[in-house]
Coordinates of N, CA and C in Angstrom, one line a residue:
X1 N -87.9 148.6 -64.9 CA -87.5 149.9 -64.3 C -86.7 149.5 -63.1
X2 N -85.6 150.2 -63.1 CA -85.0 149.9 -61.9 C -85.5 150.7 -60.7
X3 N -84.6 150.4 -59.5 CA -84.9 151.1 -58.2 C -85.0 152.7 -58.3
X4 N -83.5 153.4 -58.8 CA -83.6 154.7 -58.9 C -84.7 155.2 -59.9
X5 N -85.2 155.0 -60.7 CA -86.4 155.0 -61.9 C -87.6 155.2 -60.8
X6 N -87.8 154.1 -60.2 CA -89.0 153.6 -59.4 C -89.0 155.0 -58.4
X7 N -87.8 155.0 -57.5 CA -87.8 156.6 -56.9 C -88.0 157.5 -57.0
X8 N -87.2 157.9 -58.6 CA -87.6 159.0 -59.2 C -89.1 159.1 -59.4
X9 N -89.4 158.3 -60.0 CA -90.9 158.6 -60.4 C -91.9 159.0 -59.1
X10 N -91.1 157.9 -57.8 CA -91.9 157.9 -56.8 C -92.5 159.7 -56.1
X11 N -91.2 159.9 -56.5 CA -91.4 161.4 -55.7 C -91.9 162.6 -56.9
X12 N -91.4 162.1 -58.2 CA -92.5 163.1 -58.7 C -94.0 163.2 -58.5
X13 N -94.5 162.1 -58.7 CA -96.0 162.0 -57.9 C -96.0 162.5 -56.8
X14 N -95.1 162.2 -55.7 CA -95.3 163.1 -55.0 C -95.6 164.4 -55.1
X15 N -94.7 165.0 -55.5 CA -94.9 166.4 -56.1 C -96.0 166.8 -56.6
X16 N -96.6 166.1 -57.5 CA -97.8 166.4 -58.3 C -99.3 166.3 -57.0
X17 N -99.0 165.2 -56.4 CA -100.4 164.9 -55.3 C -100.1 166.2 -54.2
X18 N -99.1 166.9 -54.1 CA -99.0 168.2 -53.4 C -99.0 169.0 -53.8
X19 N -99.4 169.4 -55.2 CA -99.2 170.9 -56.3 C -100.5 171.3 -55.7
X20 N -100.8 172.3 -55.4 CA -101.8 173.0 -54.7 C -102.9 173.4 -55.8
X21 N -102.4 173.8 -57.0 CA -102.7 174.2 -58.6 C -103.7 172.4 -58.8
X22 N -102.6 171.3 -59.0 CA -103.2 170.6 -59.4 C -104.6 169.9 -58.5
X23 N -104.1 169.6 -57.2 CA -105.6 169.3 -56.1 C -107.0 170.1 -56.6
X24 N -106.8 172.0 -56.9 CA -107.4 172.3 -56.8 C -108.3 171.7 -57.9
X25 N -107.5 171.3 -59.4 CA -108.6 171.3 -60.4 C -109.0 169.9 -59.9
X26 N -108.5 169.2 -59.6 CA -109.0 167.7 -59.2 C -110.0 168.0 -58.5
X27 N -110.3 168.8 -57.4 CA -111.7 169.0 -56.4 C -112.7 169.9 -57.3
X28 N -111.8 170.8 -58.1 CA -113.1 171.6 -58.9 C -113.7 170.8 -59.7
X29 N -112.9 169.9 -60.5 CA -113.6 168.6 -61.3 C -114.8 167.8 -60.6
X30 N -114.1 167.3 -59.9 CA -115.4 166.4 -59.1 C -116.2 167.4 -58.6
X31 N -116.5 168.6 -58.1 CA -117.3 169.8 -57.7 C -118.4 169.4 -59.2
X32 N -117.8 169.7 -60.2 CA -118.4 170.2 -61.6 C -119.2 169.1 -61.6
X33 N -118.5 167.6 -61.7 CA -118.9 166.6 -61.9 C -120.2 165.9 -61.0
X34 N -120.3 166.8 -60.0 CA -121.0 166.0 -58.8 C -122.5 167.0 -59.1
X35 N -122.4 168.4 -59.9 CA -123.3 169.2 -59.9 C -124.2 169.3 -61.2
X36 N -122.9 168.8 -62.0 CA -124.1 168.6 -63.5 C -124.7 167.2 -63.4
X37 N -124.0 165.6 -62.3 CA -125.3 164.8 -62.1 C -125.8 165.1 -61.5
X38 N -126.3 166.1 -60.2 CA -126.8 166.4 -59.4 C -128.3 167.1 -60.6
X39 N -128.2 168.1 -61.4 CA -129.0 168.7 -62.2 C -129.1 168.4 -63.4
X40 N -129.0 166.7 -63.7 CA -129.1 166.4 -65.0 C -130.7 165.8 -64.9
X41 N -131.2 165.6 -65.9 CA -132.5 165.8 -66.0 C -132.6 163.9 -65.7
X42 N -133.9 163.3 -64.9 CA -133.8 161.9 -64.2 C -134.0 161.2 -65.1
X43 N -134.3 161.1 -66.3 CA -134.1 160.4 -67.5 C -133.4 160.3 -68.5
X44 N -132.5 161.3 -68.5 CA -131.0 161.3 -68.9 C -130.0 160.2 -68.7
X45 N -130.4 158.9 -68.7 CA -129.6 157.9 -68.3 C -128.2 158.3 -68.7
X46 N -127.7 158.6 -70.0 CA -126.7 158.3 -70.8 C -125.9 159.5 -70.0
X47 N -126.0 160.5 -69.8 CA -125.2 161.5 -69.5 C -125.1 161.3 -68.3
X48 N -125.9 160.6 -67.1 CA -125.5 160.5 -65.9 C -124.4 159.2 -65.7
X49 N -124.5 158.4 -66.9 CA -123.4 157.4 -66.9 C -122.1 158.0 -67.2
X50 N -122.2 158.9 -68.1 CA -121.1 159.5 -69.2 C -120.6 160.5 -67.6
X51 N -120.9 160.9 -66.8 CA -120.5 161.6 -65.7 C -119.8 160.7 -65.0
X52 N -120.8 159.6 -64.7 CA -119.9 158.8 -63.4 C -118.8 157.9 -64.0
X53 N -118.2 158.0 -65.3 CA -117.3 157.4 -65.8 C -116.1 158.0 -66.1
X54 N -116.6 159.5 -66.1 CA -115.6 160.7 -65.7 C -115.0 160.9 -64.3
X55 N -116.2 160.6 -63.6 CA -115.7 160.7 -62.4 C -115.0 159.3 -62.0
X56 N -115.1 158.2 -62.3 CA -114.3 156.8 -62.0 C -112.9 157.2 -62.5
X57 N -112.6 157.6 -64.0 CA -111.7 158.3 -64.6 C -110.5 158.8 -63.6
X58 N -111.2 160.0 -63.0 CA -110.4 160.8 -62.2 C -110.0 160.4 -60.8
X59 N -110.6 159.1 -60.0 CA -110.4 159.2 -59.1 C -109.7 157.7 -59.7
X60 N -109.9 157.4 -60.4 CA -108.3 156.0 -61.5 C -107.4 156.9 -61.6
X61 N -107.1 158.2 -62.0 CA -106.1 158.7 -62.2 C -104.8 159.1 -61.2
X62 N -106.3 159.3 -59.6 CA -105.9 159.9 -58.5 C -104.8 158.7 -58.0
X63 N -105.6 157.3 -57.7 CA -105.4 156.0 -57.2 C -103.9 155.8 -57.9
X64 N -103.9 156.0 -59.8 CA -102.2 156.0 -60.1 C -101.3 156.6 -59.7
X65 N -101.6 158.1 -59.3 CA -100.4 159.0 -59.0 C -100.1 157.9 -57.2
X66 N -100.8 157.7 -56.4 CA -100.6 157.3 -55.2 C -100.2 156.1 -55.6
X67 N -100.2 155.5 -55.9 CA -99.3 153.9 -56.2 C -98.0 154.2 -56.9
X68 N -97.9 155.0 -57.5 CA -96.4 155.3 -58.2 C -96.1 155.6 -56.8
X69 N -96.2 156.7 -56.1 CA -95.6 157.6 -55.2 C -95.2 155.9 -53.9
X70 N -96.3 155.4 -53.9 CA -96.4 153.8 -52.9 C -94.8 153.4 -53.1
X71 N -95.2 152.8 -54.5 CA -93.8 152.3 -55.4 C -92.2 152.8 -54.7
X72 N -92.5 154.1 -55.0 CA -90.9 154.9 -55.0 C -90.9 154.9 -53.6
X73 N -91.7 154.9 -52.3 CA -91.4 154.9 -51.1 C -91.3 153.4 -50.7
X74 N -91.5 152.4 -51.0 CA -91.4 151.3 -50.8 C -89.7 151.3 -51.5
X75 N -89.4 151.6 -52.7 CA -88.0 151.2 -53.4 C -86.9 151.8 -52.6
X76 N -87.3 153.3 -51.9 CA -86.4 154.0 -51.2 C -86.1 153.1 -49.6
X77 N -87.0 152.2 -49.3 CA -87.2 151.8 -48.0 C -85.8 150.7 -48.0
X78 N -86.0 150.0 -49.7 CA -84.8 148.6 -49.8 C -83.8 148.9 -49.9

């Protein structure tokens, strides 16, 4: 990928990590996710794994958009 590629992309993540729409469902996610382990029953192993791997998921997803956006601000800097 070249530099302009690397920018471009840089700043659409930007865009997305500031969509006001998208934050929200990212916080309502983890909201949902933090409340059904919160009230899953204490021997439910499997579903409280099956949550915190949803939640690793999303906050893997979060950590990509911020490393692209890293990328295109570092490419803009050269």
């Amino acid at each position: 990928m070249d530099k302009f590629q690397t920018i471009a992309q840089g700043n659409h993540a930007k865009r997305l990590l500031e969509d006001e729409v998208l934050l929200e469902a990212f916080a309502q996610d983890e909201a949902d996710i933090y409340l059904e382990w919160r009230t899953s029953p204490v021997g439910d192993d499997r579903a409280r794994q099956d949550l915190f791997h949803t939640l690793k998921g999303l906050e893997r997803l979060k950590a990509r958009l911020q490393a692209i956006l890293d990328a295109g601000v570092l490419a803009a800097r050269n």
